[in-house]
Short mmCIF file of C-alpha atoms and ligand atoms in Angstrom, two decimals:
data_model
loop_
_atom_site.label_atom_id
_atom_site.label_comp_id
_atom_site.label_asym_id
_atom_site.label_seq_id
_atom_site.Cartn_x
_atom_site.Cartn_y
_atom_site.Cartn_z
CA UNK A 1 13.69 13.69 -4.31
CA UNK A 2 14.62 10.04 -3.90
CA UNK A 3 12.15 7.22 -3.27
CA UNK A 4 13.53 3.93 -1.92
CA UNK A 5 11.87 0.72 -0.79
CA UNK A 6 13.91 -0.59 2.18
CA UNK A 7 13.33 -4.35 2.47
CA UNK A 8 12.28 -5.54 5.95
CA UNK A 9 11.30 -8.92 7.42
CA UNK A 10 10.51 -11.35 4.59
CA UNK A 11 8.29 -9.29 2.29
CA UNK A 12 7.78 -5.79 3.75
CA UNK A 13 9.03 -2.54 2.28
CA UNK A 14 9.68 0.50 4.45
CA UNK A 15 9.37 3.37 1.96
CA UNK A 16 11.93 6.12 2.39
CA UNK A 17 11.72 9.56 0.76
CA UNK A 18 14.81 11.74 1.02
CA UNK A 19 16.27 14.92 -0.46
CA UNK A 20 19.92 14.10 0.27
CA UNK A 21 19.75 15.69 3.73
CA UNK A 22 16.48 14.77 5.37
CA UNK A 23 14.35 11.64 5.17
CA UNK A 24 10.84 10.44 5.85
CA UNK A 25 9.92 6.79 6.30
CA UNK A 26 6.54 5.09 6.01
CA UNK A 27 5.50 2.16 8.23
CA UNK A 28 8.85 1.28 9.85
CA UNK A 29 8.01 -2.16 11.24
CA UNK A 30 11.72 -2.59 12.01
CA UNK A 31 14.14 0.20 12.95
CA UNK A 32 17.33 -1.57 11.79
CA UNK A 33 16.98 -1.15 7.99
CA UNK A 34 16.07 2.52 8.53
CA UNK A 35 19.11 3.19 10.77
CA UNK A 36 21.32 1.50 8.16
CA UNK A 37 19.93 3.62 5.32
CA UNK A 38 20.20 6.86 7.34
CA UNK A 39 23.82 6.06 8.15
CA UNK A 40 24.77 4.92 4.65
CA UNK A 41 23.22 7.99 2.98
CA UNK A 42 24.11 10.51 5.71
CA UNK A 43 20.48 11.53 6.34
CA UNK A 44 18.56 12.95 9.27
CA UNK A 45 15.14 11.38 9.90
CA UNK A 46 12.58 14.22 9.97
CA UNK A 47 9.30 12.33 10.13
CA UNK A 48 7.60 8.96 10.28
CA UNK A 49 4.25 8.26 8.57
CA UNK A 50 2.18 5.30 9.78
CA UNK A 51 -0.80 3.84 7.87
CA UNK A 52 -2.20 1.39 10.46
CA UNK A 53 -1.50 -0.28 13.78
CA UNK A 54 -0.12 -3.72 12.77
CA UNK A 55 3.24 -4.53 14.34
CA UNK A 56 5.01 -5.05 11.00
CA UNK A 57 4.25 -1.35 10.34
CA UNK A 58 4.95 0.23 13.76
CA UNK A 59 7.52 -2.06 15.41
CA UNK A 60 10.43 0.34 14.78
CA UNK A 61 8.61 3.59 15.64
CA UNK A 62 9.72 4.00 19.27
CA UNK A 63 13.41 3.25 18.61
CA UNK A 64 13.51 5.62 15.62
CA UNK A 65 11.69 8.42 17.43
CA UNK A 66 13.97 8.08 20.46
CA UNK A 67 17.20 8.11 18.45
CA UNK A 68 16.28 10.80 15.91
CA UNK A 69 13.50 12.96 17.39
CA UNK A 70 11.43 12.35 14.23
CA UNK A 71 7.79 13.45 14.44
CA UNK A 72 5.39 10.51 14.15
CA UNK A 73 2.14 10.85 12.18
CA UNK A 74 -0.55 8.20 12.14
CA UNK A 75 -4.22 7.32 12.06
CA UNK A 76 -6.52 9.16 14.49
CA UNK A 77 -8.53 6.09 15.35
CA UNK A 78 -5.89 3.41 16.01
CA UNK A 79 -3.49 2.51 18.80
CA UNK A 80 -0.06 3.67 17.61
CA UNK A 81 2.97 4.23 19.90
CA UNK A 82 2.58 7.79 21.37
CA UNK A 83 3.39 10.67 21.01
CA UNK A 84 1.64 10.91 17.69
CA UNK A 85 0.15 13.53 15.37
CA UNK A 86 -3.30 12.01 14.78
CA UNK A 87 -4.66 12.27 11.23
CA UNK A 88 -7.91 11.58 9.40
CA UNK A 89 -9.54 12.33 6.03
CA UNK A 90 -9.21 16.00 5.15
CA UNK A 91 -5.99 16.51 7.11
CA UNK A 92 -2.67 17.21 5.43
CA UNK A 93 0.96 16.51 6.41
CA UNK A 94 3.86 18.67 5.27
CA UNK A 95 7.19 16.85 5.01
CA UNK A 96 10.35 17.64 3.01
CA UNK A 97 8.50 20.49 1.30
CA UNK A 98 5.77 18.13 0.07
CA UNK A 99 2.14 18.18 1.13
CA UNK A 100 0.39 14.82 1.61
CA UNK A 101 -3.40 14.62 1.83
CA UNK A 102 -4.72 12.03 4.28
CA UNK A 103 -7.35 9.56 3.07
CA UNK A 104 -9.44 7.29 5.31
CA UNK A 105 -9.25 3.81 3.78
CA UNK A 106 -10.82 1.38 6.28
CA UNK A 107 -11.09 -2.33 5.48
CA UNK A 108 -7.79 -4.06 6.32
CA UNK A 109 -8.02 -2.32 9.71
CA UNK A 110 -10.81 -0.07 10.99
CA UNK A 111 -8.78 3.15 11.07
CA UNK A 112 -6.33 2.59 8.17
CA UNK A 113 -5.22 5.80 6.41
CA UNK A 114 -3.28 6.50 3.21
CA UNK A 115 -1.03 9.44 2.25
CA UNK A 116 -1.35 11.07 -1.18
CA UNK A 117 0.94 13.72 -2.66
CA UNK A 118 -0.39 15.14 -5.97
CA UNK A 119 3.07 16.10 -7.25
CA UNK A 120 6.48 14.73 -6.27
CA UNK A 121 9.04 15.33 -9.03
CA UNK A 122 6.26 15.62 -11.60
CA UNK A 123 3.96 12.74 -10.69
CA UNK A 124 1.60 11.83 -7.86
CA UNK A 125 2.69 9.51 -5.06
CA UNK A 126 0.57 7.27 -2.84
CA UNK A 127 1.52 5.42 0.35
CA UNK A 128 -1.36 3.00 0.82
CA UNK A 129 -0.06 0.56 3.45
CA UNK A 130 -1.93 -2.76 3.35
CA UNK A 131 -5.06 -1.44 1.59
CA UNK A 132 -4.03 -1.71 -2.06
CA UNK A 133 -1.31 -4.07 -3.27
CA UNK A 134 -0.11 -4.55 -6.81
CA UNK A 135 -2.61 -7.05 -8.20
CA UNK A 136 -4.47 -7.39 -4.89
CA UNK A 137 -5.75 -5.83 -1.69
CA UNK A 138 -5.29 -6.35 2.04
CA UNK A 139 -7.19 -8.95 4.03
CA UNK A 140 -10.33 -7.74 5.77
CA UNK A 141 -9.23 -8.11 9.40
CA UNK A 142 -11.38 -5.35 10.91
CA UNK A 143 -13.48 -3.83 8.14
CA UNK A 144 -16.34 -4.93 5.91
CA UNK A 145 -16.31 -5.61 2.15
CA UNK A 146 -18.41 -2.44 1.68
CA UNK A 147 -15.80 -0.36 3.51
CA UNK A 148 -12.96 -1.91 1.49
CA UNK A 149 -14.81 -1.31 -1.78
CA UNK A 150 -15.32 2.33 -0.85
CA UNK A 151 -11.63 2.65 0.11
CA UNK A 152 -10.42 1.01 -3.11
CA UNK A 153 -12.81 3.14 -5.19
CA UNK A 154 -11.32 6.22 -3.56
CA UNK A 155 -7.77 5.11 -4.44
CA UNK A 156 -8.74 3.97 -7.95
CA UNK A 157 -10.06 7.48 -8.67
CA UNK A 158 -6.58 9.03 -8.24
CA UNK A 159 -4.65 10.00 -11.40
CA UNK A 160 -3.39 7.14 -13.59
CA UNK A 161 0.26 8.16 -13.25
CA UNK A 162 0.12 7.88 -9.43
CA UNK A 163 3.02 5.80 -8.14
CA UNK A 164 1.52 3.21 -5.80
CA UNK A 165 3.80 2.43 -2.85
CA UNK A 166 2.41 -0.63 -1.07
CA UNK A 167 3.98 -2.14 2.04
CA UNK A 168 4.36 -5.74 0.85
CA UNK A 169 6.01 -7.55 -2.04
CA UNK A 170 2.97 -9.78 -2.65
CA UNK A 171 2.79 -9.05 -6.37
CA UNK A 172 3.61 -12.48 -7.85
CA UNK A 173 1.14 -14.39 -5.68
CA UNK A 174 -1.50 -11.70 -6.24
CA UNK A 175 -0.99 -11.96 -10.00
CA UNK A 176 -1.33 -15.74 -9.89
CA UNK A 177 -4.75 -15.23 -8.32
CA UNK A 178 -5.61 -12.43 -10.76
CA UNK A 179 -4.88 -14.80 -13.69
CA UNK A 180 -7.30 -17.34 -12.20
CA UNK A 181 -9.96 -14.60 -12.14
CA UNK A 182 -9.18 -13.18 -15.59
CA UNK A 183 -7.25 -15.72 -17.69
CA UNK A 184 -8.00 -13.70 -20.84
CA UNK A 185 -6.61 -10.35 -19.63
CA UNK A 186 -3.67 -9.61 -21.96
CA UNK A 187 -2.36 -6.68 -19.88
CA UNK A 188 -2.32 -8.94 -16.84
CA UNK A 189 -0.33 -11.66 -18.64
CA UNK A 190 2.18 -9.11 -19.92
CA UNK A 191 2.59 -7.50 -16.48
CA UNK A 192 2.96 -10.95 -14.85
CA UNK A 193 5.96 -11.80 -17.00
CA UNK A 194 7.53 -8.37 -16.35
CA UNK A 195 7.16 -8.87 -12.59
CA UNK A 196 8.47 -12.44 -12.69
CA UNK A 197 11.62 -11.12 -14.44
CA UNK A 198 12.07 -8.38 -11.83
CA UNK A 199 11.74 -10.85 -8.94
CA UNK A 200 14.13 -13.29 -10.64
CA UNK A 201 16.71 -10.47 -10.52
CA UNK A 202 15.84 -9.78 -6.87
CA UNK A 203 14.30 -6.38 -7.73
CA UNK A 204 11.09 -4.95 -6.28
CA UNK A 205 7.96 -4.89 -8.44
CA UNK A 206 6.96 -1.64 -6.70
CA UNK A 207 6.02 1.14 -6.98
CA UNK A 208 3.21 0.21 -9.33
CA UNK A 209 1.14 2.72 -11.36
CA UNK A 210 -2.53 3.30 -10.73
CA UNK A 211 -3.54 3.15 -14.42
CA UNK A 212 -1.95 -0.30 -14.63
CA UNK A 213 -3.67 -1.47 -11.42
CA UNK A 214 -7.02 -0.44 -12.88
CA UNK A 215 -6.28 -2.74 -15.84
CA UNK A 216 -4.97 -5.79 -13.96
CA UNK A 217 -6.05 -5.77 -10.30
CA UNK A 218 -9.25 -7.82 -9.85
CA UNK A 219 -10.13 -5.93 -6.67
CA UNK A 220 -10.29 -2.69 -8.69
CA UNK A 221 -12.30 -4.47 -11.41
CA UNK A 222 -15.33 -5.77 -9.50
CA UNK A 223 -17.66 -3.98 -11.96
CA UNK A 224 -16.09 -5.65 -15.01
CA UNK A 225 -18.54 -8.35 -16.23
CA UNK A 226 -15.91 -11.11 -16.64
CA UNK A 227 -14.62 -10.47 -13.09
CA UNK A 228 -18.13 -10.44 -11.61
CA UNK A 229 -18.86 -13.67 -13.48
CA UNK A 230 -15.71 -15.36 -12.15
CA UNK A 231 -16.71 -14.38 -8.60
CA UNK A 232 -19.88 -16.48 -9.03
CA UNK A 233 -22.23 -14.23 -7.09
CA UNK A 234 -26.02 -14.22 -7.55
CA UNK A 235 -26.29 -10.56 -8.52
CA UNK A 236 -23.34 -9.59 -10.69
CA UNK A 237 -24.22 -5.90 -10.37
CA UNK A 238 -23.59 -6.07 -6.62
CA UNK A 239 -20.01 -4.78 -6.47
CA UNK A 240 -19.78 -5.34 -2.70
CA UNK A 241 -20.78 -9.00 -3.09
CA UNK A 242 -18.24 -9.43 -5.91
CA UNK A 243 -15.47 -7.93 -3.77
CA UNK A 244 -16.45 -10.11 -0.80
CA UNK A 245 -16.46 -13.25 -2.96
CA UNK A 246 -13.09 -12.42 -4.55
CA UNK A 247 -11.54 -11.73 -1.13
CA UNK A 248 -12.79 -15.07 0.24
CA UNK A 249 -11.62 -16.92 -2.86
CA UNK A 250 -8.19 -15.28 -2.53
CA UNK A 251 -7.95 -16.26 1.18
CA UNK A 252 -8.18 -19.93 0.13
CA UNK A 253 -6.20 -19.65 -3.12
CA UNK A 254 -2.76 -21.28 -3.39
ZN1 ZN B 1 -1.39 -4.86 8.05
FE1 FE B 2 1.46 -5.48 6.77
#
């Protein structure tokens, strides 16, 4: 199986999985890069997976469905271009011989879902949309800090070798913020220089690995004393308050 991030807009990735004949794409905000990849690789588009309703994730859905007949899967509780197979926690999707479990991960949007495959070529695979980024998390447009914490906890509990396929190349700016939160985190400093080198060569920093995210991503580390301290909340044992404070700090951070 092949896993490719197709660059779209300025910093989106449309993830494509293909077996040399058939393909699946996740969050096609733009149809053009997908049509190009299908043509270049001689693939038929079998299915589209959508994580949430934002236009940079669904903008290409109608054109791709119309041209290819691909079946569209998406969140049960959001407005996504119909027709749609509606999914929520506990459901599963079978594509290209792989089974993906659906996880409800509200926070960035109210009905955001993620897709998790426990074994793709020997390791787990996660499509998490705008919920978890490398070194960061999505903005809270529709959900509460408590919802986002619960969603991130759910993702953080997946196996350490899970490949984390996020929809945006936000890694360098996320890591700059993460270093402000945890200037003494050696793993974070090491990962930052690796990512800077990748971006200097024009290469994606993704997919990330979940074990690494648990070591460097402040939004997965709200129960670590130094992180809670940096968030400057009254009760440092209040993980929701720490997450809320970090998210607000990040919104202002340049
Ligand atoms: Zn979004
Ligand atoms: Fe997005």
